[in-house]
PDB file of C-alpha atoms and ligand atoms in Angstrom:
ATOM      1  CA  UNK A   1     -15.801   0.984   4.653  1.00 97.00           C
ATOM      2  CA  UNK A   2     -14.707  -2.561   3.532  1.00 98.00           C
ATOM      3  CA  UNK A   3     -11.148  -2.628   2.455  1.00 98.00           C
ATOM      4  CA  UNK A   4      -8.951  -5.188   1.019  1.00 98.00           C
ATOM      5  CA  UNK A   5      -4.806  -5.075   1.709  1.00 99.00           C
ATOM      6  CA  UNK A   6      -2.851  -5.930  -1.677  1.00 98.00           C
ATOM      7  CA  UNK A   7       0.919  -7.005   0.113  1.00 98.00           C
ATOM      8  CA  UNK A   8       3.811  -9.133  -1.286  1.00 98.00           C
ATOM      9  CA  UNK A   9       6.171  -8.937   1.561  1.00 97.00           C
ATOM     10  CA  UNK A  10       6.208  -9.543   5.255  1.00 97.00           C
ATOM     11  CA  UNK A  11       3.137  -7.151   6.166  1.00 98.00           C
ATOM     12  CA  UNK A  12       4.622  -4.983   8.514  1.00 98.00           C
ATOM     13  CA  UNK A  13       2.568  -1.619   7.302  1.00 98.00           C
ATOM     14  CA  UNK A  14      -0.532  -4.712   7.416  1.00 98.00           C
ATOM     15  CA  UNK A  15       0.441  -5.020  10.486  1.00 98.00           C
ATOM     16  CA  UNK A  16       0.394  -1.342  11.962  1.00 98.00           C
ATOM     17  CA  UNK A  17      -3.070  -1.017  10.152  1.00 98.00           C
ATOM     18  CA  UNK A  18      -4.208  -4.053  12.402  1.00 98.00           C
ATOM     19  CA  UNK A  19      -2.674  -2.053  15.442  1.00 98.00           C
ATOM     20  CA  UNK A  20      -4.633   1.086  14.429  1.00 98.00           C
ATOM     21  CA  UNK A  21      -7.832  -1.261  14.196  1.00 98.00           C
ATOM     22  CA  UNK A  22      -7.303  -2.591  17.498  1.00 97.00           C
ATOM     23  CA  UNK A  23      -6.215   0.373  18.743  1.00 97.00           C
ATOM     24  CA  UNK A  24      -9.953   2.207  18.194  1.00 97.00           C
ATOM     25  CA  UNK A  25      -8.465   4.588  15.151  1.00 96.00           C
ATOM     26  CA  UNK A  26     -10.138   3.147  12.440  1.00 98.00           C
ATOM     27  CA  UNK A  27     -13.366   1.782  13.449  1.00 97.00           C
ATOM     28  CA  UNK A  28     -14.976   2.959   9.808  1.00 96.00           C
ATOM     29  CA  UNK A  29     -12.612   0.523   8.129  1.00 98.00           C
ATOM     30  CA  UNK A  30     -13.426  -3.275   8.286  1.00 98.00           C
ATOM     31  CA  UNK A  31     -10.542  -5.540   6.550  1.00 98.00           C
ATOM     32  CA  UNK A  32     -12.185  -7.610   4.222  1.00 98.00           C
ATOM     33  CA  UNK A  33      -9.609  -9.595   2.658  1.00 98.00           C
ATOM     34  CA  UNK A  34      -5.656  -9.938   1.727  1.00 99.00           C
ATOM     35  CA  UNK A  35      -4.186 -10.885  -0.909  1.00 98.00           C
ATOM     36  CA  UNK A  36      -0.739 -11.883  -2.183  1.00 98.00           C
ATOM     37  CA  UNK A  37       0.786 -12.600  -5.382  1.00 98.00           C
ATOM     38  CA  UNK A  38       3.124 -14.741  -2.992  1.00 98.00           C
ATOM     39  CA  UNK A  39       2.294 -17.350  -1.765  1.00 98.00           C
ATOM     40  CA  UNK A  40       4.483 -17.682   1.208  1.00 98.00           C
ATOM     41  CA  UNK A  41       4.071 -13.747   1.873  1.00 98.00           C
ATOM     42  CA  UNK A  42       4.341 -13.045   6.082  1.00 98.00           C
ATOM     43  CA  UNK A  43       1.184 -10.701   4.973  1.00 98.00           C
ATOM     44  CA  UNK A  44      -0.855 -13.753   4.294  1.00 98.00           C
ATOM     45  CA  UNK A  45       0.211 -15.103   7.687  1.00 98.00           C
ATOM     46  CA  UNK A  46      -1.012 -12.461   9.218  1.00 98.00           C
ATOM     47  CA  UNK A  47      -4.079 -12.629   7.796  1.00 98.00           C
ATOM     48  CA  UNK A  48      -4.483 -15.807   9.060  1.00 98.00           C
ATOM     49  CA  UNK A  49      -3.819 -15.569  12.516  1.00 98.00           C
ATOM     50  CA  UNK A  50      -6.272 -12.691  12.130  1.00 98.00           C
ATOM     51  CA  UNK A  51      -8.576 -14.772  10.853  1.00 98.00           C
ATOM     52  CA  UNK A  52      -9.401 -12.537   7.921  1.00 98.00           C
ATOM     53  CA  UNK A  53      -9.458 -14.108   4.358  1.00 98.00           C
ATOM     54  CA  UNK A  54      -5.948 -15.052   3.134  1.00 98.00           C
ATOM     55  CA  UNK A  55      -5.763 -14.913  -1.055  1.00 98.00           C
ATOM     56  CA  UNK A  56      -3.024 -16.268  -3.088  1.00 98.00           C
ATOM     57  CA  UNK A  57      -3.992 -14.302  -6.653  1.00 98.00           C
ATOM     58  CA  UNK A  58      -0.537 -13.964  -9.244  1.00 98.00           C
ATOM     59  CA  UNK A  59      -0.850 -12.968 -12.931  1.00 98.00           C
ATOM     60  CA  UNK A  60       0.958 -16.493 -14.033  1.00 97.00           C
ATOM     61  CA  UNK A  61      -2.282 -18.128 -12.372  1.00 98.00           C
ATOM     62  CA  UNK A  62      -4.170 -17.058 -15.671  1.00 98.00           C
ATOM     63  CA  UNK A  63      -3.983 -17.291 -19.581  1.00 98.00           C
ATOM     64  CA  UNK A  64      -3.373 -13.405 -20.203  1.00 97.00           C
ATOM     65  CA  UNK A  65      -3.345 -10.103 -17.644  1.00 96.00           C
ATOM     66  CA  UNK A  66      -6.917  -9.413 -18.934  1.00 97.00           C
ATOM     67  CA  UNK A  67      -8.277 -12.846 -17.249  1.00 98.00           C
ATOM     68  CA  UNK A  68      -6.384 -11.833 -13.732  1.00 98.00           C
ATOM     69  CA  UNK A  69      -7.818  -8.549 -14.064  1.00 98.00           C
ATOM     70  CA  UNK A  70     -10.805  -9.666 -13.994  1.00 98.00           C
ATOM     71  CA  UNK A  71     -10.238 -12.656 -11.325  1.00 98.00           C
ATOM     72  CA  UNK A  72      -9.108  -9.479  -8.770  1.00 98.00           C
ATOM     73  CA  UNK A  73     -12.138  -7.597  -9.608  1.00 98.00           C
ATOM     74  CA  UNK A  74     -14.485 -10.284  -9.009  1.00 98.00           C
ATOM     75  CA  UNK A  75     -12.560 -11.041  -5.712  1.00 98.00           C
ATOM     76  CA  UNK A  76     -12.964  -7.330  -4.624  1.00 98.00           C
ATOM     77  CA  UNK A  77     -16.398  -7.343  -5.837  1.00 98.00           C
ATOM     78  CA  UNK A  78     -17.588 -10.511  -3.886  1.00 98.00           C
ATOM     79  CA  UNK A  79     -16.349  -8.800  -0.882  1.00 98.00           C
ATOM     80  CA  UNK A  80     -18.129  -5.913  -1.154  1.00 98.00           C
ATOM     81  CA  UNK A  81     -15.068  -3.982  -1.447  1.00 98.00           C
ATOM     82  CA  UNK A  82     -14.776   0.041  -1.078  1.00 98.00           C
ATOM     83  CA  UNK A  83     -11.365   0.483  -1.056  1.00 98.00           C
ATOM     84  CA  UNK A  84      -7.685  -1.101  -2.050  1.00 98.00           C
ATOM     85  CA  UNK A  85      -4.192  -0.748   0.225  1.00 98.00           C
ATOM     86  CA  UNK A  86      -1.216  -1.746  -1.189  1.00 98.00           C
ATOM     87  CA  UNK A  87       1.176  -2.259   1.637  1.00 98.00           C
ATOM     88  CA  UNK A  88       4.061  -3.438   0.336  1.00 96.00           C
ATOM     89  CA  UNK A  89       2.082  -4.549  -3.365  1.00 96.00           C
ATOM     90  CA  UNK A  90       5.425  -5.205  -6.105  1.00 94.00           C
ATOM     91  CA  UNK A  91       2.986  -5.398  -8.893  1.00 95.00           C
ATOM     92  CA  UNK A  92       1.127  -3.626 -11.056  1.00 94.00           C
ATOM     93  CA  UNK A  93      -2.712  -2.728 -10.093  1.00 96.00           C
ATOM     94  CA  UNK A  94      -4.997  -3.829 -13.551  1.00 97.00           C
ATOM     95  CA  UNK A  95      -6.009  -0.771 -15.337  1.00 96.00           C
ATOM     96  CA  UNK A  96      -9.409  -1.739 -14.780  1.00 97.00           C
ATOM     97  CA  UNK A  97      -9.292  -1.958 -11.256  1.00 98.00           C
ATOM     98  CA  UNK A  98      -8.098   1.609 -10.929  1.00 97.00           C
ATOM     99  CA  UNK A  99     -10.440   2.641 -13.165  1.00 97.00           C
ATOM    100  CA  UNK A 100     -13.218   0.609 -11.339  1.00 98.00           C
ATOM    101  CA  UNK A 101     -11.759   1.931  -7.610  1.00 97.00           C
ATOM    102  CA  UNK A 102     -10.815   5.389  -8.910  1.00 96.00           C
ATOM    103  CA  UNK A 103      -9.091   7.476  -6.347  1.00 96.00           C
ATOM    104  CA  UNK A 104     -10.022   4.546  -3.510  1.00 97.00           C
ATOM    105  CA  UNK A 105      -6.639   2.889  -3.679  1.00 98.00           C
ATOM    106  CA  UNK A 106      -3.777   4.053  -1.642  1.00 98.00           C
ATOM    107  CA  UNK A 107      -0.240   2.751  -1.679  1.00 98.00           C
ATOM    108  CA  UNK A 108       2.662   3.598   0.723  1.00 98.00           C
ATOM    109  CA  UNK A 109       5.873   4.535  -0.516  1.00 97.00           C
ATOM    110  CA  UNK A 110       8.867   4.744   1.535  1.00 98.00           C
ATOM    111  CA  UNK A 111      10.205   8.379   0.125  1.00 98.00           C
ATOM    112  CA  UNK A 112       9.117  11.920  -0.630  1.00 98.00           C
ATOM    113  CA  UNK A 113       7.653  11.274  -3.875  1.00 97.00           C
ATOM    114  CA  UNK A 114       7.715  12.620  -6.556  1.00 97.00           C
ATOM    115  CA  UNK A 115      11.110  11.910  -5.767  1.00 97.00           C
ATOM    116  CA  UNK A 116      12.632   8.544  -6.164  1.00 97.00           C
ATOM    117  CA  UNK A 117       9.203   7.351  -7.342  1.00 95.00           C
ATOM    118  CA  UNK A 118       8.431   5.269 -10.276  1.00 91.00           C
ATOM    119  CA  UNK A 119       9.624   1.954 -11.858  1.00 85.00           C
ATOM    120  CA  UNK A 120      13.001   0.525 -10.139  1.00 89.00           C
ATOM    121  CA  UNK A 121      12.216   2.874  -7.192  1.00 93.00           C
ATOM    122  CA  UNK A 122      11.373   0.069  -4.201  1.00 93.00           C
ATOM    123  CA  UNK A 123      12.807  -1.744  -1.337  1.00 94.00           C
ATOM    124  CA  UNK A 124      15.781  -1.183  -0.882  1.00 97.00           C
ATOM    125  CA  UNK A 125      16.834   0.697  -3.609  1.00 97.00           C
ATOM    126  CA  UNK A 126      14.964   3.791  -3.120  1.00 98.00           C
ATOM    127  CA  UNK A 127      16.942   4.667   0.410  1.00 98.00           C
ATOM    128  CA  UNK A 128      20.003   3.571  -1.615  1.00 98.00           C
ATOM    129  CA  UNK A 129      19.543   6.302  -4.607  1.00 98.00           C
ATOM    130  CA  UNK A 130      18.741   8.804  -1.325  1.00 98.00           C
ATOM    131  CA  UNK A 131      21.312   8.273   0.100  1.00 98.00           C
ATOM    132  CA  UNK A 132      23.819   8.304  -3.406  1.00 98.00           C
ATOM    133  CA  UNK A 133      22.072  11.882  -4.088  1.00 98.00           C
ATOM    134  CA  UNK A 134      23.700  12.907  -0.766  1.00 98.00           C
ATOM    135  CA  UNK A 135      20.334  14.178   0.238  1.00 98.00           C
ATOM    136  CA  UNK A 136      19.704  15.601   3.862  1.00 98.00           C
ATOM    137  CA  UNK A 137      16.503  13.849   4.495  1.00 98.00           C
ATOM    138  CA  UNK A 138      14.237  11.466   3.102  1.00 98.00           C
ATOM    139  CA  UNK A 139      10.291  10.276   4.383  1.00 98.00           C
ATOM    140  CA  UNK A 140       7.173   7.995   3.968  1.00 98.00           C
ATOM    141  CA  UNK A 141       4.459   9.024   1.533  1.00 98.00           C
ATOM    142  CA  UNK A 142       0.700   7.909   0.789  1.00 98.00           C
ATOM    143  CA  UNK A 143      -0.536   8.424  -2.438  1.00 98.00           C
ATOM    144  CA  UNK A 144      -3.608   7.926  -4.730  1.00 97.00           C
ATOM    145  CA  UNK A 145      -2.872   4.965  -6.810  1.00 97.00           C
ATOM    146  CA  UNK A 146      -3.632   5.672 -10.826  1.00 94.00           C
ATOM    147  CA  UNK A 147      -1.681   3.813 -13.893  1.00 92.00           C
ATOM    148  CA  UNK A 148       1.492   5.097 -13.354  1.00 89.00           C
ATOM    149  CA  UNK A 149       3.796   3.839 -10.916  1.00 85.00           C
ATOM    150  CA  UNK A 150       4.201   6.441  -7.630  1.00 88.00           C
ATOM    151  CA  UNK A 151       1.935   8.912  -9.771  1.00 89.00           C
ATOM    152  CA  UNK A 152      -1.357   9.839  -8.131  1.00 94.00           C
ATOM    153  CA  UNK A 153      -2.473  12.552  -5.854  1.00 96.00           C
ATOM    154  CA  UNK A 154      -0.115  12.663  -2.346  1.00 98.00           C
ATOM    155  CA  UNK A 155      -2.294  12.761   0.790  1.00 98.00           C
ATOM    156  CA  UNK A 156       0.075  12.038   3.248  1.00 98.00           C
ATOM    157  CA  UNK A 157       3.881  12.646   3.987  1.00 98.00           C
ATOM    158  CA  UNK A 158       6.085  12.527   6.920  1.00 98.00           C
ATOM    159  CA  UNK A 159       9.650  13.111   7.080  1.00 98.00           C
ATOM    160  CA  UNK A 160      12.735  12.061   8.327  1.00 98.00           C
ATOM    161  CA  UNK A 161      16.383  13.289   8.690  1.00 98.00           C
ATOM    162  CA  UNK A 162      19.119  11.356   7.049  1.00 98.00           C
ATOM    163  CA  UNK A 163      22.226  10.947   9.381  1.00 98.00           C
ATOM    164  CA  UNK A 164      25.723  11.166   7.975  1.00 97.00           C
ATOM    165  CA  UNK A 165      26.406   7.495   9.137  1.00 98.00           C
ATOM    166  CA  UNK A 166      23.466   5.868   7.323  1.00 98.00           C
ATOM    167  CA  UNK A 167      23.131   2.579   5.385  1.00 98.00           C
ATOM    168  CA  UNK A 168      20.498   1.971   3.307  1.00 98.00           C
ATOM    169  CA  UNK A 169      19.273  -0.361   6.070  1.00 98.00           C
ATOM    170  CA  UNK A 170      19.359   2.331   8.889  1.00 98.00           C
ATOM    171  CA  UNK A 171      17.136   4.536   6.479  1.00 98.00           C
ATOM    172  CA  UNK A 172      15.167   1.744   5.708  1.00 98.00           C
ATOM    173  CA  UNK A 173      14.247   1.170   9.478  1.00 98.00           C
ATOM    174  CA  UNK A 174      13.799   4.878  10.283  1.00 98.00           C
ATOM    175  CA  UNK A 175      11.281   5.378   7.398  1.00 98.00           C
ATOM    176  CA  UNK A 176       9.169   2.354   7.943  1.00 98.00           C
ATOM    177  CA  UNK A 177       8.804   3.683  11.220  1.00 98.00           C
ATOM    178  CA  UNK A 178       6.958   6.645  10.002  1.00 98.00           C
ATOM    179  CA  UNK A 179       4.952   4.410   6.867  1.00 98.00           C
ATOM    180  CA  UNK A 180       3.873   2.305   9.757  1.00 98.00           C
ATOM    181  CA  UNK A 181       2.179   5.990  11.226  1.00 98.00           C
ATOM    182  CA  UNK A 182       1.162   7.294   8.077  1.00 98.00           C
ATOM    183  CA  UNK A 183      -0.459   4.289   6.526  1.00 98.00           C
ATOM    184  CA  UNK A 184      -3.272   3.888   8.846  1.00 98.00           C
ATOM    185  CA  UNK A 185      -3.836   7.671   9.428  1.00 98.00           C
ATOM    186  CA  UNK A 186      -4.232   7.645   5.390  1.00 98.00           C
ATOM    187  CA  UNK A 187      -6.965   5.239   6.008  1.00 98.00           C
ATOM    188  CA  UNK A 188      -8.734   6.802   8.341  1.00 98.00           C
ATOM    189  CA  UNK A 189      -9.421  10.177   6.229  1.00 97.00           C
ATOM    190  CA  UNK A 190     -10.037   7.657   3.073  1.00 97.00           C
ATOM    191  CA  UNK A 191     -12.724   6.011   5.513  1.00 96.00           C
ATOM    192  CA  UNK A 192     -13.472   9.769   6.512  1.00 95.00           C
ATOM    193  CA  UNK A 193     -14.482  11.254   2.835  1.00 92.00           C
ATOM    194  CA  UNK A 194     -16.024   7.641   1.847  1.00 88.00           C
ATOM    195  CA  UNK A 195     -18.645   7.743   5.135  1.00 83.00           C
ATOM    196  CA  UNK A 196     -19.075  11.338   4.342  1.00 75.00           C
ATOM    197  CA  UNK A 197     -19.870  10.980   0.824  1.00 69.00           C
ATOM    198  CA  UNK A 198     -22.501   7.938   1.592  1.00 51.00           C
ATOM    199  CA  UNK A 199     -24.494  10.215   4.272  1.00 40.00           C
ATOM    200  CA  UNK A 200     -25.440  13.226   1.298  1.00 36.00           C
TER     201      UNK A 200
HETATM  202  C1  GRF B 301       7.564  -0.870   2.695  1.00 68.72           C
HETATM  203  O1  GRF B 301       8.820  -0.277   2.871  1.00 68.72           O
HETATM  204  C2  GRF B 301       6.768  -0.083   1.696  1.00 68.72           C
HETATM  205  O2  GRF B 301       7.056   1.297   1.689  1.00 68.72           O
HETATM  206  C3  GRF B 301       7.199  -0.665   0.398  1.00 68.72           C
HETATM  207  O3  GRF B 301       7.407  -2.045   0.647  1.00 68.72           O
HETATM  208  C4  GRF B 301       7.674  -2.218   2.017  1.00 68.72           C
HETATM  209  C5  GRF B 301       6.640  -3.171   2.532  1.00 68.72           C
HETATM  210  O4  GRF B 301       6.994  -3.573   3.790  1.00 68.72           O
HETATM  211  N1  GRF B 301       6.180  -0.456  -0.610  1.00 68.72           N
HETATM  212  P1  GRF B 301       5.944  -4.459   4.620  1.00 68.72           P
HETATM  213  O5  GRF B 301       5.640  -5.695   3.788  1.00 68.72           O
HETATM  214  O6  GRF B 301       4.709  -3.620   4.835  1.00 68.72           O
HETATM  215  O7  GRF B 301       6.675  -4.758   5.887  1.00 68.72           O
END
């Protein structure tokens, strides 16, 4: 299954996919290509020094979201693409990409959705309205990506305690611990259903 990474940060949950890769878990999966709507994104270094292609594609590179719609179907396309990850991804999947990879992208989100999901809910500020709510624990989750923010079907989620001590940092760390296990299992049942489906 050839899969391109969507990523605008530093490529961390990228990075554990690599790990899984090298580490003989997902052997269905080959990485096709990255891409960044930031240009100096860490993911896109990693890419790199992977030597997997490395794509700077942003909305402001084009006349109206219709024409970069199109420009990131066309580069999924040309790569033979089967499926989308959005590791770290701060912008908006095209409709018609979802509609054209429908229920073959996955995103990672770094709480229990449907809590603290949705527009406003990222980085940082998700383990910060955790931890305001007071709540005793908090988690990683994979989901199906469809046209609403943090909406689609959940296939994956771990969890994690939150201690009384913690800063939105210390949450941070604990739960990208456990996106950085989740993301590539995720992957590997995606590959799973997608091999399965092209042998009947
Ligand atoms: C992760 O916390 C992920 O849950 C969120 O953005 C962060 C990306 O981190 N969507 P990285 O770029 O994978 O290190």
């Amino acid at each position: 299954m050839n899969v391109a990474v969507f990523g605008s940060g530093r490529g961390s949950n990228f990075q554990a996919i690599l790990a899984a890769k090298k580490g003989g878990r997902l052997d269905e999966v080959s990485i096709s290509l990255v891409m960044s709507n930031n240009s100096g994104a860490g993911i896109l270094e990693i890419a790199r020094a992977n030597a997997i292609p490395a794509f700077h594609v942003s909305q402001k590179q084009f006349p109206s979201e219709d024409h970069y719609a199109d420009a990131v179907l066309e580069l999924l396309q040309t790569h033979n693409v089967d499926a989308v990850v959005l590791a770290g991804f701060m912008k908006r999947v095209p409709a018609k990409v979802i509609a054209a990879y429908r229920g073959r992208i996955i995103n990672i989100h770094p709480a229990l959705l449907p809590k603290y999901g949705g527009s406003g809910m990222f980085g940082i500020h998700v383990h910060e309205a955790v931890l305001q709510a007071g709540d005793r624990e908090s988690g990683a989750t994979v989901h199906v990506v469809d046209e609403l923010y943090d909406h689609g079907k959940i296939l994956l989620q771990e969890r994690v305690p939150v201690r009384a001590d913690d800063t939105p940092e210390t949450l941070a760390a604990r739960v990208l611990t456990v996106e950085h296990r989740i993301l590539p299992e995720a992957l590997a049942r995606l590959a799973a259903r997608v091999h399965t489906g092209v042998k009947h």
